[in-house]
Amino acid sequence: MIAGELDISTGAVLPAATMTVAIICEHYKMPVIVGIAAALAIGALIGFINGYIVTRTRVPSFIVTLATLFAVAGLTLYLSIFFINNTNSFYHAPDWAKSLFGGKVYGFNSSAFWWAGLIAAFAFFLHYSPKGSWVFALGGDQESARNAGIPVAWMKIALFMLCSTSAAFAGVLQVMTFSSATSQANFGLIFNTIISVVVGGVLLTGGFGTVMGIVFGVLTLSIVTQAIGFTDIDRNLSFLIIGVMLLIAVLLNDTFRHLATSWSASKKK
């Protein structure tokens, strides 16, 4: 989204990755490394397809990834029935894989440490590496970025691949943690992702945002949704509260856009 694009196919990539690991490792008894590699490769391939279509056709990424969402979801259901005659599967990972990807470390799920590591990696890439400024340039002014010599098409394809591969890795962590997989598309993941990013201060138009802001948005959404269960507030109002929170974030988002625009203009002067 910072680069000015939107990928909603992640809601289908994650279950596709979980089923890939479960089918390859549980039903065909292949090594767990093979299942993980296959899941990540599928995520990268889906991201490449998304990026290639967006850069070649100039069709809005929302439409492209919406089509990919349904295509991958349907293909996952079909192949699950074809290979194992079931849309769900169990997978009991080896002890080392369970500990590394889905076990407990100091009372926390190991996935929390993977998340922290990815946060550090993405923060370094986006805010401290030279190519991080390319991402902001894509979202700020794509034509100016192209004129400045930035490989716009290559960069967008790489970002789509990174997004889908990350979603696939989340699927790997999920199947290792819960020892089960499902082929059902996770539509709730799509909306929660967008809400978290917007609440975290990323501009809807692209060109502005921080990794730590997104972390703050994720934690805010998680705390709000979980805390409701520990209060006297009717849980049926949870969606109302999230909707109001999103509306406030969007209104602030527009304010941030004006501030970013005015700051950029003053800097040029």
PDB file of C-alpha atoms in Angstrom:
ATOM      1  CA  MET A   1       0.000   0.000   0.000  1.00  0.00           C
ATOM      2  CA  ILE A   2       2.907   2.375   0.598  1.00  0.00           C
ATOM      3  CA  ALA A   3       3.872   1.774  -3.036  1.00  0.00           C
ATOM      4  CA  GLY A   4       0.360   2.756  -4.125  1.00  0.00           C
ATOM      5  CA  GLU A   5      -0.951  -0.779  -4.740  1.00  0.00           C
ATOM      6  CA  LEU A   6      -3.316  -3.140  -2.937  1.00  0.00           C
ATOM      7  CA  ASP A   7      -3.092  -6.933  -2.690  1.00  0.00           C
ATOM      8  CA  ILE A   8      -6.181  -8.697  -1.361  1.00  0.00           C
ATOM      9  CA  SER A   9      -5.281 -12.129  -2.722  1.00  0.00           C
ATOM     10  CA  THR A  10      -3.528 -12.892   0.580  1.00  0.00           C
ATOM     11  CA  GLY A  11      -6.825 -14.207   1.926  1.00  0.00           C
ATOM     12  CA  ALA A  12      -6.504 -17.139  -0.507  1.00  0.00           C
ATOM     13  CA  VAL A  13      -2.721 -17.488  -0.457  1.00  0.00           C
ATOM     14  CA  LEU A  14      -2.630 -18.318   3.255  1.00  0.00           C
ATOM     15  CA  PRO A  15      -5.018 -21.324   3.121  1.00  0.00           C
ATOM     16  CA  ALA A  16      -3.367 -22.476  -0.116  1.00  0.00           C
ATOM     17  CA  ALA A  17      -0.043 -22.573   1.744  1.00  0.00           C
ATOM     18  CA  THR A  18      -1.487 -24.480   4.704  1.00  0.00           C
ATOM     19  CA  MET A  19      -3.049 -27.115   2.430  1.00  0.00           C
ATOM     20  CA  THR A  20       0.166 -27.402   0.409  1.00  0.00           C
ATOM     21  CA  VAL A  21       2.186 -28.253   3.516  1.00  0.00           C
ATOM     22  CA  ALA A  22      -0.463 -30.653   4.835  1.00  0.00           C
ATOM     23  CA  ILE A  23      -0.956 -32.515   1.551  1.00  0.00           C
ATOM     24  CA  ILE A  24       2.735 -32.838   0.705  1.00  0.00           C
ATOM     25  CA  CYS A  25       3.948 -33.716   4.187  1.00  0.00           C
ATOM     26  CA  GLU A  26       1.024 -35.566   5.793  1.00  0.00           C
ATOM     27  CA  HIS A  27      -0.527 -37.429   2.884  1.00  0.00           C
ATOM     28  CA  TYR A  28       2.531 -37.944   0.675  1.00  0.00           C
ATOM     29  CA  LYS A  29       5.033 -38.253   3.556  1.00  0.00           C
ATOM     30  CA  MET A  30       7.524 -35.838   2.035  1.00  0.00           C
ATOM     31  CA  PRO A  31      10.068 -34.024   4.259  1.00  0.00           C
ATOM     32  CA  VAL A  32       8.735 -30.915   5.966  1.00  0.00           C
ATOM     33  CA  ILE A  33      11.335 -28.776   4.196  1.00  0.00           C
ATOM     34  CA  VAL A  34       9.825 -29.797   0.848  1.00  0.00           C
ATOM     35  CA  GLY A  35       6.351 -28.783   1.995  1.00  0.00           C
ATOM     36  CA  ILE A  36       7.537 -25.408   3.281  1.00  0.00           C
ATOM     37  CA  ALA A  37       9.520 -24.727   0.109  1.00  0.00           C
ATOM     38  CA  ALA A  38       6.517 -25.638  -2.050  1.00  0.00           C
ATOM     39  CA  ALA A  39       4.214 -23.359  -0.040  1.00  0.00           C
ATOM     40  CA  LEU A  40       6.605 -20.410  -0.300  1.00  0.00           C
ATOM     41  CA  ALA A  41       7.118 -21.080  -4.025  1.00  0.00           C
ATOM     42  CA  ILE A  42       3.354 -21.006  -4.591  1.00  0.00           C
ATOM     43  CA  GLY A  43       3.149 -17.697  -2.739  1.00  0.00           C
ATOM     44  CA  ALA A  44       5.970 -16.233  -4.834  1.00  0.00           C
ATOM     45  CA  LEU A  45       4.341 -17.460  -8.058  1.00  0.00           C
ATOM     46  CA  ILE A  46       0.989 -15.884  -7.183  1.00  0.00           C
ATOM     47  CA  GLY A  47       2.746 -12.622  -6.330  1.00  0.00           C
ATOM     48  CA  PHE A  48       4.626 -12.695  -9.620  1.00  0.00           C
ATOM     49  CA  ILE A  49       1.369 -13.211 -11.552  1.00  0.00           C
ATOM     50  CA  ASN A  50      -0.263 -10.312  -9.708  1.00  0.00           C
ATOM     51  CA  GLY A  51       2.687  -7.986 -10.299  1.00  0.00           C
ATOM     52  CA  TYR A  52       3.122  -8.977 -13.920  1.00  0.00           C
ATOM     53  CA  ILE A  53      -0.538  -8.365 -14.782  1.00  0.00           C
ATOM     54  CA  VAL A  54      -0.640  -5.049 -12.926  1.00  0.00           C
ATOM     55  CA  THR A  55       2.501  -3.716 -14.594  1.00  0.00           C
ATOM     56  CA  ARG A  56       1.667  -5.023 -18.074  1.00  0.00           C
ATOM     57  CA  THR A  57      -2.034  -4.124 -18.304  1.00  0.00           C
ATOM     58  CA  ARG A  58      -2.278  -1.179 -15.889  1.00  0.00           C
ATOM     59  CA  VAL A  59      -5.494  -2.694 -14.529  1.00  0.00           C
ATOM     60  CA  PRO A  60      -5.957  -1.491 -10.923  1.00  0.00           C
ATOM     61  CA  SER A  61      -4.291  -3.878  -8.500  1.00  0.00           C
ATOM     62  CA  PHE A  62      -7.508  -4.185  -6.492  1.00  0.00           C
ATOM     63  CA  ILE A  63      -9.271  -5.743  -9.489  1.00  0.00           C
ATOM     64  CA  VAL A  64      -6.332  -7.973 -10.415  1.00  0.00           C
ATOM     65  CA  THR A  65      -5.850  -9.327  -6.903  1.00  0.00           C
ATOM     66  CA  LEU A  66      -9.615  -9.698  -6.432  1.00  0.00           C
ATOM     67  CA  ALA A  67      -9.634 -11.988  -9.471  1.00  0.00           C
ATOM     68  CA  THR A  68      -6.595 -13.833  -8.136  1.00  0.00           C
ATOM     69  CA  LEU A  69      -8.285 -14.183  -4.754  1.00  0.00           C
ATOM     70  CA  PHE A  70     -11.227 -16.091  -6.187  1.00  0.00           C
ATOM     71  CA  ALA A  71      -9.092 -18.010  -8.683  1.00  0.00           C
ATOM     72  CA  VAL A  72      -6.664 -19.262  -6.029  1.00  0.00           C
ATOM     73  CA  ALA A  73      -9.487 -19.993  -3.577  1.00  0.00           C
ATOM     74  CA  GLY A  74     -11.336 -22.061  -6.185  1.00  0.00           C
ATOM     75  CA  LEU A  75      -8.183 -23.858  -7.301  1.00  0.00           C
ATOM     76  CA  THR A  76      -7.277 -24.696  -3.700  1.00  0.00           C
ATOM     77  CA  LEU A  77     -10.703 -26.230  -3.106  1.00  0.00           C
ATOM     78  CA  TYR A  78     -10.549 -28.211  -6.352  1.00  0.00           C
ATOM     79  CA  LEU A  79      -7.048 -29.556  -5.806  1.00  0.00           C
ATOM     80  CA  SER A  80      -7.796 -30.427  -2.175  1.00  0.00           C
ATOM     81  CA  ILE A  81     -10.695 -32.620  -3.283  1.00  0.00           C
ATOM     82  CA  PHE A  82      -8.625 -34.027  -6.138  1.00  0.00           C
ATOM     83  CA  PHE A  83      -5.632 -35.059  -4.004  1.00  0.00           C
ATOM     84  CA  ILE A  84      -7.149 -35.989  -0.628  1.00  0.00           C
ATOM     85  CA  ASN A  85     -10.925 -35.891  -1.229  1.00  0.00           C
ATOM     86  CA  ASN A  86     -11.324 -33.402   1.619  1.00  0.00           C
ATOM     87  CA  THR A  87     -11.225 -29.640   2.068  1.00  0.00           C
ATOM     88  CA  ASN A  88      -9.485 -29.911   5.459  1.00  0.00           C
ATOM     89  CA  SER A  89      -6.460 -31.816   6.636  1.00  0.00           C
ATOM     90  CA  PHE A  90      -4.394 -32.524   9.734  1.00  0.00           C
ATOM     91  CA  TYR A  91      -0.624 -32.383   9.862  1.00  0.00           C
ATOM     92  CA  HIS A  92       1.543 -33.505  12.751  1.00  0.00           C
ATOM     93  CA  ALA A  93       4.913 -31.891  12.138  1.00  0.00           C
ATOM     94  CA  PRO A  94       8.196 -33.345  13.449  1.00  0.00           C
ATOM     95  CA  ASP A  95       9.191 -32.105  16.884  1.00  0.00           C
ATOM     96  CA  TRP A  96      11.948 -29.813  15.564  1.00  0.00           C
ATOM     97  CA  ALA A  97       9.606 -28.186  13.018  1.00  0.00           C
ATOM     98  CA  LYS A  98       6.833 -27.874  15.586  1.00  0.00           C
ATOM     99  CA  SER A  99       9.205 -26.177  18.031  1.00  0.00           C
ATOM    100  CA  LEU A 100      10.730 -23.882  15.413  1.00  0.00           C
ATOM    101  CA  PHE A 101       7.536 -22.746  13.689  1.00  0.00           C
ATOM    102  CA  GLY A 102       4.659 -23.482  16.052  1.00  0.00           C
ATOM    103  CA  GLY A 103       5.971 -24.172  19.538  1.00  0.00           C
ATOM    104  CA  LYS A 104       6.302 -22.111  22.688  1.00  0.00           C
ATOM    105  CA  VAL A 105       9.345 -20.015  23.553  1.00  0.00           C
ATOM    106  CA  TYR A 106       9.369 -18.380  26.999  1.00  0.00           C
ATOM    107  CA  GLY A 107       5.594 -18.682  27.086  1.00  0.00           C
ATOM    108  CA  PHE A 108       5.065 -17.091  23.662  1.00  0.00           C
ATOM    109  CA  ASN A 109       4.266 -18.767  20.365  1.00  0.00           C
ATOM    110  CA  SER A 110       7.370 -18.972  18.197  1.00  0.00           C
ATOM    111  CA  SER A 111       5.376 -17.184  15.479  1.00  0.00           C
ATOM    112  CA  ALA A 112       5.601 -14.022  17.617  1.00  0.00           C
ATOM    113  CA  PHE A 113       9.398 -14.130  17.333  1.00  0.00           C
ATOM    114  CA  TRP A 114       9.197 -14.730  13.582  1.00  0.00           C
ATOM    115  CA  TRP A 115       6.892 -11.707  13.398  1.00  0.00           C
ATOM    116  CA  ALA A 116       9.358  -9.583  15.366  1.00  0.00           C
ATOM    117  CA  GLY A 117      12.194 -10.694  13.092  1.00  0.00           C
ATOM    118  CA  LEU A 118      10.232  -9.806   9.966  1.00  0.00           C
ATOM    119  CA  ILE A 119       9.331  -6.432  11.457  1.00  0.00           C
ATOM    120  CA  ALA A 120      13.026  -5.680  11.954  1.00  0.00           C
ATOM    121  CA  ALA A 121      13.870  -6.860   8.430  1.00  0.00           C
ATOM    122  CA  PHE A 122      11.098  -4.851   6.773  1.00  0.00           C
ATOM    123  CA  ALA A 123      11.890  -1.754   8.862  1.00  0.00           C
ATOM    124  CA  PHE A 124      15.528  -1.922   7.784  1.00  0.00           C
ATOM    125  CA  PHE A 125      14.583  -2.423   4.138  1.00  0.00           C
ATOM    126  CA  LEU A 126      11.971   0.318   4.030  1.00  0.00           C
ATOM    127  CA  HIS A 127      13.598   2.997   6.173  1.00  0.00           C
ATOM    128  CA  TYR A 128      17.345   2.397   6.019  1.00  0.00           C
ATOM    129  CA  SER A 129      18.189   0.646   2.746  1.00  0.00           C
ATOM    130  CA  PRO A 130      18.542   2.618  -0.533  1.00  0.00           C
ATOM    131  CA  LYS A 131      15.745   0.655  -2.207  1.00  0.00           C
ATOM    132  CA  GLY A 132      13.350   1.587   0.587  1.00  0.00           C
ATOM    133  CA  SER A 133      13.091   5.101  -0.851  1.00  0.00           C
ATOM    134  CA  TRP A 134      12.087   3.515  -4.158  1.00  0.00           C
ATOM    135  CA  VAL A 135       8.950   2.114  -2.493  1.00  0.00           C
ATOM    136  CA  PHE A 136       7.921   5.568  -1.265  1.00  0.00           C
ATOM    137  CA  ALA A 137       8.691   7.027  -4.687  1.00  0.00           C
ATOM    138  CA  LEU A 138       6.372   4.517  -6.368  1.00  0.00           C
ATOM    139  CA  GLY A 139       3.498   5.556  -4.133  1.00  0.00           C
ATOM    140  CA  GLY A 140       4.286   9.259  -4.269  1.00  0.00           C
ATOM    141  CA  ASP A 141       4.733   9.844  -8.002  1.00  0.00           C
ATOM    142  CA  GLN A 142       5.225   6.852 -10.252  1.00  0.00           C
ATOM    143  CA  GLU A 143       6.116   8.831 -13.364  1.00  0.00           C
ATOM    144  CA  SER A 144       8.738  10.846 -11.530  1.00  0.00           C
ATOM    145  CA  ALA A 145      10.123   7.610 -10.112  1.00  0.00           C
ATOM    146  CA  ARG A 146      10.392   6.163 -13.619  1.00  0.00           C
ATOM    147  CA  ASN A 147      12.073   9.318 -14.904  1.00  0.00           C
ATOM    148  CA  ALA A 148      14.548   9.107 -12.020  1.00  0.00           C
ATOM    149  CA  GLY A 149      15.665   5.695 -13.256  1.00  0.00           C
ATOM    150  CA  ILE A 150      13.810   3.534 -10.741  1.00  0.00           C
ATOM    151  CA  PRO A 151      12.781   0.175 -12.305  1.00  0.00           C
ATOM    152  CA  VAL A 152       9.084   0.632 -11.575  1.00  0.00           C
ATOM    153  CA  ALA A 153       7.815  -2.609 -13.127  1.00  0.00           C
ATOM    154  CA  TRP A 154      10.516  -4.770 -11.548  1.00  0.00           C
ATOM    155  CA  MET A 155      10.008  -3.143  -8.147  1.00  0.00           C
ATOM    156  CA  LYS A 156       6.251  -3.635  -8.174  1.00  0.00           C
ATOM    157  CA  ILE A 157       6.566  -7.279  -9.170  1.00  0.00           C
ATOM    158  CA  ALA A 158       9.092  -7.801  -6.370  1.00  0.00           C
ATOM    159  CA  LEU A 159       6.764  -6.176  -3.834  1.00  0.00           C
ATOM    160  CA  PHE A 160       3.805  -8.307  -4.909  1.00  0.00           C
ATOM    161  CA  MET A 161       5.989 -11.406  -4.618  1.00  0.00           C
ATOM    162  CA  LEU A 162       7.173 -10.335  -1.172  1.00  0.00           C
ATOM    163  CA  CYS A 163       3.576  -9.774  -0.051  1.00  0.00           C
ATOM    164  CA  SER A 164       2.315 -13.160  -1.249  1.00  0.00           C
ATOM    165  CA  THR A 165       5.368 -15.028   0.037  1.00  0.00           C
ATOM    166  CA  SER A 166       4.876 -13.433   3.456  1.00  0.00           C
ATOM    167  CA  ALA A 167       1.245 -14.559   3.454  1.00  0.00           C
ATOM    168  CA  ALA A 168       2.369 -18.070   2.493  1.00  0.00           C
ATOM    169  CA  PHE A 169       4.870 -18.079   5.360  1.00  0.00           C
ATOM    170  CA  ALA A 170       2.057 -17.057   7.720  1.00  0.00           C
ATOM    171  CA  GLY A 171       0.198 -20.109   6.424  1.00  0.00           C
ATOM    172  CA  VAL A 172       3.216 -22.299   7.225  1.00  0.00           C
ATOM    173  CA  LEU A 173       3.295 -20.945  10.776  1.00  0.00           C
ATOM    174  CA  GLN A 174      -0.452 -21.529  11.102  1.00  0.00           C
ATOM    175  CA  VAL A 175      -0.394 -25.175  10.046  1.00  0.00           C
ATOM    176  CA  MET A 176       2.580 -25.849  12.325  1.00  0.00           C
ATOM    177  CA  THR A 177       0.896 -24.157  15.292  1.00  0.00           C
ATOM    178  CA  PHE A 178      -2.572 -25.702  15.017  1.00  0.00           C
ATOM    179  CA  SER A 179      -1.593 -28.973  13.265  1.00  0.00           C
ATOM    180  CA  SER A 180      -4.439 -28.497  10.823  1.00  0.00           C
ATOM    181  CA  ALA A 181      -5.130 -26.874   7.474  1.00  0.00           C
ATOM    182  CA  THR A 182      -8.191 -25.659   5.631  1.00  0.00           C
ATOM    183  CA  SER A 183      -8.820 -24.726   2.031  1.00  0.00           C
ATOM    184  CA  GLN A 184     -11.440 -22.097   2.874  1.00  0.00           C
ATOM    185  CA  ALA A 185     -10.459 -18.557   1.872  1.00  0.00           C
ATOM    186  CA  ASN A 186      -9.889 -16.251   4.832  1.00  0.00           C
ATOM    187  CA  PHE A 187     -11.848 -13.143   3.885  1.00  0.00           C
ATOM    188  CA  GLY A 188     -11.588 -11.760   7.411  1.00  0.00           C
ATOM    189  CA  LEU A 189      -7.810 -11.621   7.022  1.00  0.00           C
ATOM    190  CA  ILE A 190      -8.179  -9.238   4.078  1.00  0.00           C
ATOM    191  CA  PHE A 191     -10.266  -6.688   5.947  1.00  0.00           C
ATOM    192  CA  ASN A 192      -8.222  -6.943   9.148  1.00  0.00           C
ATOM    193  CA  THR A 193      -5.037  -6.359   7.155  1.00  0.00           C
ATOM    194  CA  ILE A 194      -6.399  -3.253   5.456  1.00  0.00           C
ATOM    195  CA  ILE A 195      -7.800  -1.904   8.720  1.00  0.00           C
ATOM    196  CA  SER A 196      -4.495  -2.454  10.536  1.00  0.00           C
ATOM    197  CA  VAL A 197      -2.490  -0.717   7.814  1.00  0.00           C
ATOM    198  CA  VAL A 198      -4.846   2.264   7.627  1.00  0.00           C
ATOM    199  CA  VAL A 199      -5.022   2.619  11.402  1.00  0.00           C
ATOM    200  CA  GLY A 200      -1.221   2.471  11.345  1.00  0.00           C
ATOM    201  CA  GLY A 201      -1.102   5.672   9.318  1.00  0.00           C
ATOM    202  CA  VAL A 202      -0.342   4.411   5.811  1.00  0.00           C
ATOM    203  CA  LEU A 203      -1.811   6.705   3.180  1.00  0.00           C
ATOM    204  CA  LEU A 204      -4.498   5.100   1.029  1.00  0.00           C
ATOM    205  CA  THR A 205      -2.948   6.841  -1.970  1.00  0.00           C
ATOM    206  CA  GLY A 206       0.529   5.532  -1.152  1.00  0.00           C
ATOM    207  CA  GLY A 207       3.804   7.334  -0.617  1.00  0.00           C
ATOM    208  CA  PHE A 208       3.708   7.588   3.167  1.00  0.00           C
ATOM    209  CA  GLY A 209       3.794   5.146   6.074  1.00  0.00           C
ATOM    210  CA  THR A 210       6.061   3.416   8.562  1.00  0.00           C
ATOM    211  CA  VAL A 211       6.588  -0.181   9.628  1.00  0.00           C
ATOM    212  CA  MET A 212       6.208   0.709  13.301  1.00  0.00           C
ATOM    213  CA  GLY A 213       2.989   2.547  12.500  1.00  0.00           C
ATOM    214  CA  ILE A 214       1.628  -0.634  10.928  1.00  0.00           C
ATOM    215  CA  VAL A 215       2.734  -2.611  14.008  1.00  0.00           C
ATOM    216  CA  PHE A 216       0.822  -0.104  16.120  1.00  0.00           C
ATOM    217  CA  GLY A 217      -2.223  -0.584  13.891  1.00  0.00           C
ATOM    218  CA  VAL A 218      -2.041  -4.385  14.220  1.00  0.00           C
ATOM    219  CA  LEU A 219      -1.736  -4.188  18.004  1.00  0.00           C
ATOM    220  CA  THR A 220      -4.551  -1.648  18.242  1.00  0.00           C
ATOM    221  CA  LEU A 221      -6.947  -3.807  16.236  1.00  0.00           C
ATOM    222  CA  SER A 222      -5.970  -6.926  18.192  1.00  0.00           C
ATOM    223  CA  ILE A 223      -6.359  -5.233  21.551  1.00  0.00           C
ATOM    224  CA  VAL A 224      -9.742  -3.770  20.644  1.00  0.00           C
ATOM    225  CA  THR A 225     -11.165  -7.046  19.324  1.00  0.00           C
ATOM    226  CA  GLN A 226      -9.808  -9.103  22.233  1.00  0.00           C
ATOM    227  CA  ALA A 227     -10.514  -6.589  24.999  1.00  0.00           C
ATOM    228  CA  ILE A 228     -14.213  -6.456  24.180  1.00  0.00           C
ATOM    229  CA  GLY A 229     -14.540 -10.013  25.504  1.00  0.00           C
ATOM    230  CA  PHE A 230     -13.246  -8.902  28.917  1.00  0.00           C
ATOM    231  CA  THR A 231     -15.726  -6.054  29.295  1.00  0.00           C
ATOM    232  CA  ASP A 232     -19.476  -5.739  29.720  1.00  0.00           C
ATOM    233  CA  ILE A 233     -19.804  -4.475  26.144  1.00  0.00           C
ATOM    234  CA  ASP A 234     -21.970  -6.686  23.938  1.00  0.00           C
ATOM    235  CA  ARG A 235     -19.668  -8.633  21.604  1.00  0.00           C
ATOM    236  CA  ASN A 236     -22.186  -7.999  18.830  1.00  0.00           C
ATOM    237  CA  LEU A 237     -21.016  -4.384  18.899  1.00  0.00           C
ATOM    238  CA  SER A 238     -17.420  -5.343  18.078  1.00  0.00           C
ATOM    239  CA  PHE A 239     -17.880  -4.756  14.347  1.00  0.00           C
ATOM    240  CA  LEU A 240     -19.465  -1.366  15.076  1.00  0.00           C
ATOM    241  CA  ILE A 241     -16.471  -0.351  17.182  1.00  0.00           C
ATOM    242  CA  ILE A 242     -14.023  -1.539  14.516  1.00  0.00           C
ATOM    243  CA  GLY A 243     -16.002   0.324  11.836  1.00  0.00           C
ATOM    244  CA  VAL A 244     -15.916   3.566  13.822  1.00  0.00           C
ATOM    245  CA  MET A 245     -12.198   3.085  14.464  1.00  0.00           C
ATOM    246  CA  LEU A 246     -11.589   2.584  10.732  1.00  0.00           C
ATOM    247  CA  LEU A 247     -13.630   5.684   9.854  1.00  0.00           C
ATOM    248  CA  ILE A 248     -11.620   7.793  12.295  1.00  0.00           C
ATOM    249  CA  ALA A 249      -8.393   6.367  10.869  1.00  0.00           C
ATOM    250  CA  VAL A 250      -9.472   7.204   7.310  1.00  0.00           C
ATOM    251  CA  LEU A 251     -10.315  10.770   8.319  1.00  0.00           C
ATOM    252  CA  LEU A 252      -6.921  11.107  10.013  1.00  0.00           C
ATOM    253  CA  ASN A 253      -5.392   9.443   6.973  1.00  0.00           C
ATOM    254  CA  ASP A 254      -6.599  12.300   4.811  1.00  0.00           C
ATOM    255  CA  THR A 255      -5.129  14.771   7.288  1.00  0.00           C
ATOM    256  CA  PHE A 256      -1.792  12.963   7.148  1.00  0.00           C
ATOM    257  CA  ARG A 257      -1.918  13.138   3.351  1.00  0.00           C
ATOM    258  CA  HIS A 258      -2.308  16.908   3.419  1.00  0.00           C
ATOM    259  CA  LEU A 259       0.500  17.229   5.959  1.00  0.00           C
ATOM    260  CA  ALA A 260       2.781  15.017   3.855  1.00  0.00           C
ATOM    261  CA  THR A 261       1.948  16.998   0.720  1.00  0.00           C
ATOM    262  CA  SER A 262       2.553  20.363   2.394  1.00  0.00           C
ATOM    263  CA  TRP A 263       5.808  19.086   3.951  1.00  0.00           C
ATOM    264  CA  SER A 264       7.026  17.856   0.580  1.00  0.00           C
ATOM    265  CA  ALA A 265       6.161  21.183  -1.072  1.00  0.00           C
ATOM    266  CA  SER A 266       7.922  23.204   1.633  1.00  0.00           C
ATOM    267  CA  LYS A 267      10.987  20.973   1.374  1.00  0.00           C
ATOM    268  CA  LYS A 268      11.237  21.625  -2.367  1.00  0.00           C
ATOM    269  CA  LYS A 269      11.180  25.370  -1.751  1.00  0.00           C
TER     270      LYS A 269
END
